[in-house]
Coordinates of C-alpha atoms and ligand atoms in Angstrom, one line a residue:
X1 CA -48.4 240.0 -7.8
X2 CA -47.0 237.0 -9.5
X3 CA -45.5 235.0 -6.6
X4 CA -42.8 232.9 -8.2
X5 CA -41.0 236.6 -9.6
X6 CA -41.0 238.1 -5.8
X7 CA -38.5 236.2 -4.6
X8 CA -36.6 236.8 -7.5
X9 CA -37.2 240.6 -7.4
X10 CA -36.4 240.8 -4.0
X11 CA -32.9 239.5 -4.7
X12 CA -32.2 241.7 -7.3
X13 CA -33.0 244.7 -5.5
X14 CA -30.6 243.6 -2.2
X15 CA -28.4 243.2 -4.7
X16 CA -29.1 246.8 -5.9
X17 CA -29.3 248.5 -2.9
X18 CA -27.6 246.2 0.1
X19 CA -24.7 248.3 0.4
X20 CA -26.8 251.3 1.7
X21 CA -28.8 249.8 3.6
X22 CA -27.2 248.4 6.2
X23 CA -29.5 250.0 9.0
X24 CA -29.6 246.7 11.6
X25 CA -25.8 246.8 12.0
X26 CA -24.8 248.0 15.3
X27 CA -22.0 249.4 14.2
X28 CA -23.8 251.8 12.2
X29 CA -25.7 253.4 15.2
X30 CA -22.1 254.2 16.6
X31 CA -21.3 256.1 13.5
X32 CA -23.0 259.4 13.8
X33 CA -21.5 260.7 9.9
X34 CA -20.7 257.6 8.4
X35 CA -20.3 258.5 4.8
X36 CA -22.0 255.7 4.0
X37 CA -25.3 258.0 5.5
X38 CA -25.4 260.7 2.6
X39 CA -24.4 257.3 -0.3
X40 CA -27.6 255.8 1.2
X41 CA -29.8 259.1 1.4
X42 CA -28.9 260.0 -2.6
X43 CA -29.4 255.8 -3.3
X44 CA -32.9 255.6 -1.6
X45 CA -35.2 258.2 -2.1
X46 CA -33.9 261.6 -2.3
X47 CA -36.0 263.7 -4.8
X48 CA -33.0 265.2 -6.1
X49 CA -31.8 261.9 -7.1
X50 CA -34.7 260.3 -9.0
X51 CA -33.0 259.2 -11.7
X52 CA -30.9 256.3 -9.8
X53 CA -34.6 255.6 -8.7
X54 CA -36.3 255.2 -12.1
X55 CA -33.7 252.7 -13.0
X56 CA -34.3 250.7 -10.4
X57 CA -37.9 251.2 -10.9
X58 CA -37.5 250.1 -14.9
X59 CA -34.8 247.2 -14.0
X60 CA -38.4 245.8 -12.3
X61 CA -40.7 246.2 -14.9
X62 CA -38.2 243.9 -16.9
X63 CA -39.1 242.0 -14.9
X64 CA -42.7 242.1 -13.2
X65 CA -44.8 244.5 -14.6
X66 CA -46.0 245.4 -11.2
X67 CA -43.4 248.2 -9.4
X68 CA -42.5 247.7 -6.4
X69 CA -40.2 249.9 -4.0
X70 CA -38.7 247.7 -1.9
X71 CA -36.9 249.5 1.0
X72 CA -35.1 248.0 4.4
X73 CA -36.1 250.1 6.3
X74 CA -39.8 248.9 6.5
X75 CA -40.3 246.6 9.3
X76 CA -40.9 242.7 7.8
X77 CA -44.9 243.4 9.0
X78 CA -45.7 246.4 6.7
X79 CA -47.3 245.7 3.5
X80 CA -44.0 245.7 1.0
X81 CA -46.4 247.8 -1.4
X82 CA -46.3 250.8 0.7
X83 CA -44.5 253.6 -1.0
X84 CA -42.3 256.4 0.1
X85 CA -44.7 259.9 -0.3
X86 CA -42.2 262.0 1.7
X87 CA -38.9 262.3 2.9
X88 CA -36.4 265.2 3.9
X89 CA -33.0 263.7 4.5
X90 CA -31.4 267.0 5.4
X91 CA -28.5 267.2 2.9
X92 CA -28.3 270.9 3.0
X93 CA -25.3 272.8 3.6
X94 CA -24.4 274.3 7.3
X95 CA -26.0 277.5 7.8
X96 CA -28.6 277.0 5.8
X97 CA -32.6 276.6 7.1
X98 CA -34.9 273.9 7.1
X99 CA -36.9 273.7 4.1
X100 CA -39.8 275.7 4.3
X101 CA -41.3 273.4 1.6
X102 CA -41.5 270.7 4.3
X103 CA -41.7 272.4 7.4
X104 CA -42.9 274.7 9.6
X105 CA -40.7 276.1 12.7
X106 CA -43.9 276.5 15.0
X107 CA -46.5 274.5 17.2
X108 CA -49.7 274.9 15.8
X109 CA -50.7 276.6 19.2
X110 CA -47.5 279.2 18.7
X111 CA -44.5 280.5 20.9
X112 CA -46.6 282.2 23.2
X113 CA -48.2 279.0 24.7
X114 CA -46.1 277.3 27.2
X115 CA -47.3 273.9 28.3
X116 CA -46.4 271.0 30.6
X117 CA -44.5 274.0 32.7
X118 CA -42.0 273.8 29.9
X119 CA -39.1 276.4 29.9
X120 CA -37.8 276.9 25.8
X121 CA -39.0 279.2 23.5
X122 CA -39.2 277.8 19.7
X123 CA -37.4 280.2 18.1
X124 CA -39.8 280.4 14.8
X125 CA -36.7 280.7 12.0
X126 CA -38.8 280.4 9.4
X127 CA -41.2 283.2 10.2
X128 CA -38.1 285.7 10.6
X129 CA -38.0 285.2 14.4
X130 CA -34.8 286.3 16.3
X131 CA -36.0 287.0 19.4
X132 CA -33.5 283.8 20.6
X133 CA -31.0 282.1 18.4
X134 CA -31.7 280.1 15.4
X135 CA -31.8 276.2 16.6
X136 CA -31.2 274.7 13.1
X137 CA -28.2 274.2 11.5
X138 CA -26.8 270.8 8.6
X139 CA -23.7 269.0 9.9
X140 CA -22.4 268.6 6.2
X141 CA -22.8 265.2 6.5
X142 CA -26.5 264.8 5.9
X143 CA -28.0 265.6 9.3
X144 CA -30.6 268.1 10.5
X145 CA -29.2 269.7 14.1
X146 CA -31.3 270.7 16.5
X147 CA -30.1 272.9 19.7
X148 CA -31.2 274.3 22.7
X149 CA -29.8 276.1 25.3
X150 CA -29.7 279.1 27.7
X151 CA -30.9 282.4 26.4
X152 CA -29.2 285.6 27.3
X153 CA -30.8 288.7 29.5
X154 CA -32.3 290.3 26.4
X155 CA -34.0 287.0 25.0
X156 CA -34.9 286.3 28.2
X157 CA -36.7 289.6 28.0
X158 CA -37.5 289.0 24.8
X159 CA -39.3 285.7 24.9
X160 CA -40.3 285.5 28.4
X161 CA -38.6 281.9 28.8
X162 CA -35.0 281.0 29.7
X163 CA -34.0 278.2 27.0
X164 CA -34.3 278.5 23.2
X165 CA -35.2 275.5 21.3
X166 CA -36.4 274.1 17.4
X167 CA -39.5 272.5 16.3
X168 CA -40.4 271.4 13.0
X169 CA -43.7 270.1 12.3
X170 CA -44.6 268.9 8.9
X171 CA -48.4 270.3 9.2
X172 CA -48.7 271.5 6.0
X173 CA -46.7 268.4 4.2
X174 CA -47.0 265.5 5.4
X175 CA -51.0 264.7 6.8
X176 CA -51.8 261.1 6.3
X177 CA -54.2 258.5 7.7
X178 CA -52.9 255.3 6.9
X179 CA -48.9 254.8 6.7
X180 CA -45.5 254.2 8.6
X181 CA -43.4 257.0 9.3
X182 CA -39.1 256.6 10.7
X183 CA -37.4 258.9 11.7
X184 CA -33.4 257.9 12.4
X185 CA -32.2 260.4 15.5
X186 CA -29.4 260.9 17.7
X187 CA -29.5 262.8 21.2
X188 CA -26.6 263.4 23.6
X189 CA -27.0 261.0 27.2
X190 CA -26.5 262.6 30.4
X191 CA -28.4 265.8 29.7
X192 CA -30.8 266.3 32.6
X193 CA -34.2 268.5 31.7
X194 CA -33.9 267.1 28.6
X195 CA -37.1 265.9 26.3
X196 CA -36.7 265.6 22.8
X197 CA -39.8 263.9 20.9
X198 CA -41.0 262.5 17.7
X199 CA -44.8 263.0 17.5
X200 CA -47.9 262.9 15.6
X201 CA -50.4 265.1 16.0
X202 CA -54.5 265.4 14.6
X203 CA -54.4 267.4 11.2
X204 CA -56.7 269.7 12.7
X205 CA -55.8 269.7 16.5
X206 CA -57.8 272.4 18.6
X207 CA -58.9 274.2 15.8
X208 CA -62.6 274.3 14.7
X209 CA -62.0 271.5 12.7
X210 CA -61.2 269.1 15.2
X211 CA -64.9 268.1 15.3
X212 CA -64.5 264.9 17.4
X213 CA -64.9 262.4 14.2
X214 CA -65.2 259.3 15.5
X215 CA -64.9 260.0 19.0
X216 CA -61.2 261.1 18.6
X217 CA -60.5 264.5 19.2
X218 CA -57.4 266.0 20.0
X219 CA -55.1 262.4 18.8
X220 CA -51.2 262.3 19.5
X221 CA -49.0 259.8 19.1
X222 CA -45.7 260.0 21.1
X223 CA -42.2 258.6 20.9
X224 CA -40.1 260.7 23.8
X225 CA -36.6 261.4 24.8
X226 CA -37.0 261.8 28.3
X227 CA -33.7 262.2 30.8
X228 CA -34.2 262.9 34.2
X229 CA -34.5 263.7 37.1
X230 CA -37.7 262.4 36.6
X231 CA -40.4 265.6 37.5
X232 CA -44.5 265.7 38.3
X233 CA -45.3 262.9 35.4
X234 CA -42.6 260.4 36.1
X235 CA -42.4 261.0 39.9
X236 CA -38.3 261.1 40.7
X237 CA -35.6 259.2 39.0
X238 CA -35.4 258.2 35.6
X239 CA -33.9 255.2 34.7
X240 CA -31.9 256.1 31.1
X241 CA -31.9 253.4 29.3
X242 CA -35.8 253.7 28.3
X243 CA -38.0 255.9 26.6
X244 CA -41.6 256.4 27.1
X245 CA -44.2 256.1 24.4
X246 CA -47.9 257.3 24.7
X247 CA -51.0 257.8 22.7
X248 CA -53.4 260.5 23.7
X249 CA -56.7 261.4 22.4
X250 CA -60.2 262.6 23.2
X251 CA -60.2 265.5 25.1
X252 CA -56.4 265.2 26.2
X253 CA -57.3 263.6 29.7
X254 CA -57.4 260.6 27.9
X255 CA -53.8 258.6 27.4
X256 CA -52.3 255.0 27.2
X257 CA -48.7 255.4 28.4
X258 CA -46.2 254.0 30.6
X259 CA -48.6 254.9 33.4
X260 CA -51.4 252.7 32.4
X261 CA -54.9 253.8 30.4
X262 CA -56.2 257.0 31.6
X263 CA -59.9 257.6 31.1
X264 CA -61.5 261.0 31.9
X265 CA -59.7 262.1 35.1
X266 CA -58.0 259.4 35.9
X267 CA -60.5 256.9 35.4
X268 CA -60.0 253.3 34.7
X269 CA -59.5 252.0 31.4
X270 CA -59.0 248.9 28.8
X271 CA -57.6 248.5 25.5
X272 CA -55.2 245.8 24.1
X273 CA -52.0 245.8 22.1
X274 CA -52.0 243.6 18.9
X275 CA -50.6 240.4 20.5
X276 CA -53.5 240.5 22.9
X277 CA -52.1 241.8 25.7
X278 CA -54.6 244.0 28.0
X279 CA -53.6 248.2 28.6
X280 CA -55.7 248.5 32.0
X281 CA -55.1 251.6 34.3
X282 CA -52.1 250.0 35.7
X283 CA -50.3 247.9 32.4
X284 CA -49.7 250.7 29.9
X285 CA -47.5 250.8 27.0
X286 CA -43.5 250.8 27.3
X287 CA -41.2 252.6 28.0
X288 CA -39.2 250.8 25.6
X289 CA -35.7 249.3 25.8
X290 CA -33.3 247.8 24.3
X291 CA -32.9 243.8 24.9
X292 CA -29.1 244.6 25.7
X293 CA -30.1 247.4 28.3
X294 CA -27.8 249.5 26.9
X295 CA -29.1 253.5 26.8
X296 CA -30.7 254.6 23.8
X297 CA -29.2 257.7 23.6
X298 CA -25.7 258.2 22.7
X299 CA -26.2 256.5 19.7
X300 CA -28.3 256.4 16.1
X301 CA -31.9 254.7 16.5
X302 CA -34.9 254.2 14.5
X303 CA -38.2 255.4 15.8
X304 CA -41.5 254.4 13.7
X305 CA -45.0 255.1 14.2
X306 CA -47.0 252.6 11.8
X307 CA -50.8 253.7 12.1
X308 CA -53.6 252.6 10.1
X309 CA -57.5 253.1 10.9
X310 CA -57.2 250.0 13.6
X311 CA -53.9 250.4 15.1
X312 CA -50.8 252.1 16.0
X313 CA -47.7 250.5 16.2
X314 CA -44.3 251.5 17.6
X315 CA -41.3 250.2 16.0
X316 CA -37.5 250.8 17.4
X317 CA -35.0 250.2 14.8
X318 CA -37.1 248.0 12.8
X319 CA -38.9 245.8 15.3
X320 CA -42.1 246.2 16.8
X321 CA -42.1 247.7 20.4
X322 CA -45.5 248.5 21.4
X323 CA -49.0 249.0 19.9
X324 CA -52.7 250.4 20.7
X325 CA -54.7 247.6 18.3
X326 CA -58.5 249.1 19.2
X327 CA -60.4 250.9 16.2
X328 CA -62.8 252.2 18.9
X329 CA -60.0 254.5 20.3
X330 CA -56.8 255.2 17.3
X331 CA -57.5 257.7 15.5
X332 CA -58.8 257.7 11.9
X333 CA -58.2 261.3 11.2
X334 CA -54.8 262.5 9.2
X335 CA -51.7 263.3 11.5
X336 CA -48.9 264.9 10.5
X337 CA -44.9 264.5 12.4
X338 CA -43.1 266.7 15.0
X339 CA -39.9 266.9 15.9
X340 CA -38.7 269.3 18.7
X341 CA -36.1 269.3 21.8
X342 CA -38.5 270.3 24.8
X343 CA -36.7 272.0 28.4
X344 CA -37.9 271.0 31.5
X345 CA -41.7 271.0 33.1
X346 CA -43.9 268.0 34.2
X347 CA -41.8 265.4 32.3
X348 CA -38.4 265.5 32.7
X349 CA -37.9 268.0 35.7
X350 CA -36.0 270.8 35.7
X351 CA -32.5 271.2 33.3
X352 CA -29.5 271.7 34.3
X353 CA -27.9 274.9 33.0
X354 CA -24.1 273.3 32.9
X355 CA -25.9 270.4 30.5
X356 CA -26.2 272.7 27.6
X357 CA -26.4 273.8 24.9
X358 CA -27.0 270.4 23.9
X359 CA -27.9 268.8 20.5
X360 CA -30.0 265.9 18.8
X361 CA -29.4 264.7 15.0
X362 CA -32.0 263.8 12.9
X363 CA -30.9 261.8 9.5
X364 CA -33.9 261.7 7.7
X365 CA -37.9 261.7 8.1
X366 CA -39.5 259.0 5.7
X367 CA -42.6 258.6 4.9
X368 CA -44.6 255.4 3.5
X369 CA -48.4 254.8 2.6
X370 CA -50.5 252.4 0.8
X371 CA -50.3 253.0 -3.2
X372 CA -53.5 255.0 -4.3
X373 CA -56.1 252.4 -5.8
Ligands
CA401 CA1 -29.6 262.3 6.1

């Protein structure tokens, strides 16, 4: 990279792309269906719209013969070389499904498992499933809807669980080692039971090929939308205005959460987070707030996930919010992102019926790795 043209190049391309971009404005995060949302999904990166791309692309190599993407919505840490490898920002019309290209509508483990005493049923769209009504719809306005709420007698009978619910996960898409991955989300406050999630999971959890490379089997990382009351894992109350991250491995006894490092049953542990401070048993990770206090949901925030071979990093709305910085415990095995509303169980205690149906928004799902060498 010649150094003396970045600067320059930077400038041109806030000039180029500044009015879409304006992701740190608090405003913004009030504004569920801004139509400044679908300008900046068609300006960025949407596949359908590479052309407005290319051109920025070619206005560069006027200038620099090296690309570079340049994109806001990488926190100021992350290599600016990293390029955008997938996205989905959901600009489909309503009624339509998630794209199957992308997506699947499934766990990798299937409807049939229920865990964490959970009480939805993942109504599996895109397998032809209608055993409970289809979770999924498009606002118009660029966003992916996800729903859950009470079944009726016959789904009841039909799935053997009281709630529907949508997952996507992008198992087949979007596996990768080394990148950061945002996801911009909205969830409704005040919804007891609730626990929506953005995850990663191992490429190859619990199936034979989940050999234990490294040490790591079974590798999750977790950001999680947990309202109250607070069940078995959180014991009581939960305070709102925080969300619990986590990273899980090994043989899924193993965790470094709000509740401290978790070795093999509950046995003491020690890691670090990147600034040096120590995860023991009883100084975990998060939950993270905001500095203002001020409840997370209700209103648009950025969740990343930046993991490499050496570390995982959380990031809320650009900034960096907690890490796991130990090679000898993240995992170096592809993960690929979930997105799901769960109901009930361990976490969040049990739902209250009157709270739903009840929704969460997701803009867009992005994407970014190192370029190939
Ligand atoms: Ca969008």
């Amino acid at each position: 990279m010649k150094k003396n043209l970045l600067g320059f190049n930077i400038l041109v391309l806030i000039a180029l792309i500044v009015s879409s971009c304006s992701e740190n404005s608090s405003d913004e995060f009030k504004d569920d269906v801004a139509p400044s949302e679908m300008e900046q999904d068609t300006k960025l990166n949407d596949s359908d719209n590479e052309m407005e791309q290319d051109s920025v692309a070619n206005n560069l190599e006027d200038l620099d013969n090296d690309a570079i993407i340049l994109d806001t919505r990488l926190p100021a840490d992350i290599d600016s070389t990293y390029v955008l490898t997938f996205e989905d920002h959901f600009n489909q019309l309503p009624g339509t499904l998630p794209n199957a290209d992308k997506w699947q509508s499934k766990l990798p483990w299937g409807p049939s498992v229920t865990i964490n005493n959970e009480r939805q049923y993942y109504t599996d769209v895109l397998n032809g499933d209608n055993n409970a009504p289809n979770p999924f719809d498009f606002d118009g306005n660029s966003n992916l809807i996800i729903t859950a709420g009470l079944n009726s007698p016959a789904q009841v009978e039909a799935t053997g669980l009281d709630y529907y619910s949508g997952v996507l996960t992008g198992a087949q898409s979007t596996p990768y080692r080394d990148g950061y991955i945002e996801a911009k989300i909205w969830y409704e406050p005040e919804v007891a039971g609730f626990w929506g999630a953005f995850w990663l999971l191992h490429r190859y959890y619990d199936s034979p090929q989940d050999t234990g490379a490294n040490g790591k089997r079974r590798t999750e990382i977790d950001w999680e939308f947990v309202r109250g009351p607070g069940g078995e894992f959180l014991g009581g109350p939960y305070d709102t205005d925080r969300i619990p991250v986590a990273y899980h491995y090994d043989d899924g006894q193993w965790s470094i959460s709000g509740g401290g490092f978790k070795g093999p049953n509950g046995s003491p542990g020690l890691s670090v987070q990147c600034d040096g401070t120590e995860i023991t048993n009883v100084v975990g990770l998060g939950p993270v707030k905001q500095p203002s206090g001020e409840d997370l949901a209700g209103n648009w925030h950025r969740y990343g996930v930046w993991k490499t071979d050496n570390f995982v990093k959380w990031y809320l709305d650009g900034e960096l919010v907690a890490s796991v910085c130990d090679p000898a415990i993240v995992s170096q095995i592809e993960m690929y992102p979930i997105i799901n509303i769960a109901i009930g169980g361990n976490f969040p205690g049990p739902p209250n019926p009157e709270d739903y149906p009840t929704s969460m928004l997701v803009d867009y799902i992005s994407l970014w790795e190192p370029p190939v060498k």
